Amino acid sequence: MHYEILGCQAPDTPTLVLSSGLGGSARFWAPQLPALAEHYRVVVYDQAGTGRSPARLAEGYTIANMAGELLEMLDELGIQQCHFMGHALGGLVGLELALQRPNLLQSMVLINAWSSPNPHSDRCFAVRKNLLRDSGPAAYVQAQALFLYPADWIAAHSAQLAEDEAHALAHFPETDNLLRRIAALQAFNVEDRLEQIKTPTLLIANRDDMLVPWQRSQHLADKLYSAQLALLDYGGHASSVSDVEPFNRVVLDYLARQA
């Protein structure tokens, strides 16, 4: 998989691994990198079958497979301990890491994540799959902002969105890969294993998230052994992009406390 290591490289610098959502691209974290790179050795990567990590994903591909691929990459880099931050699908990867190799993780930040399916998100992903199958990648990409951002932010950032959408179309993954990634996150269910996860965890959720109800993060905060919830009022599903400064402040404050 394609990866980049950014920020401070001093031997005693803590490592922070970032895992993006359904799009899978390291580019998602651009608004966070300047702030994080001042304090951490930051590892970003394009997930298998997306962006600069070409692969043909197998039928029955799972979140556990995604976590296994990331573990292989971290082993190759010699990373034995790290902090982890994941958005949506990336948050599911974090939960799997905590189950597969708990000693790796010093802490987790999980953004608009979940531990089992819910009817609202399933409805949203069904719409997205239908757009992809019936109308093609251009319609899928055009609709994406509606699921990610608040309406007023979309209206105020049309030029940025046009640029982002052109980039997304130019680097659009194979349709089968994307459908298998969606199927993986729809099938994800670790409800009966949450009590096994002891990693200190910050859950970040947004009240105005129209893709994943914020109560799914509240549920995780209630069930995980060492977790707390930061509930943000604004930003939609991707407040790391649409409301950068408050988001970064919450993350940096939490990670500093873990240190």
XYZ file of C-alpha atoms in Angstrom, residues 86 91 95 108-115 194 199-206 214-232 247 250-251 254:
43
model
C -9.899 6.692 11.975
C -12.785 3.908 12.743
C -11.805 -1.319 16.394
C -7.688 5.613 19.501
C -9.707 8.504 18.127
C -12.781 7.199 16.276
C -14.823 9.711 14.282
C -18.472 8.982 13.466
C -17.841 5.247 13.786
C -20.103 2.367 14.809
C -19.995 -1.189 16.134
C -16.664 -4.626 22.535
C -7.656 0.795 24.488
C -8.234 4.380 25.722
C -10.619 5.833 23.127
C -12.050 9.198 22.160
C -15.291 9.043 20.187
C -16.005 12.144 18.092
C -19.523 12.537 16.705
C -21.569 15.303 15.105
C -24.409 10.377 16.564
C -26.043 7.939 18.974
C -23.878 5.188 17.463
C -20.836 6.929 18.977
C -22.684 7.365 22.268
C -23.305 3.623 22.243
C -19.586 2.960 21.779
C -18.732 5.376 24.569
C -21.130 3.488 26.846
C -19.841 0.022 25.939
C -16.072 0.444 25.642
C -13.971 0.016 28.770
C -12.058 3.313 28.592
C -13.885 5.737 26.295
C -15.254 9.243 26.234
C -17.460 11.102 23.756
C -16.883 14.541 22.248
C -20.195 15.548 20.674
C -19.838 18.414 18.193
C -12.044 19.378 15.317
C -10.463 18.307 20.338
C -8.062 15.751 18.842
C -7.090 14.351 23.830
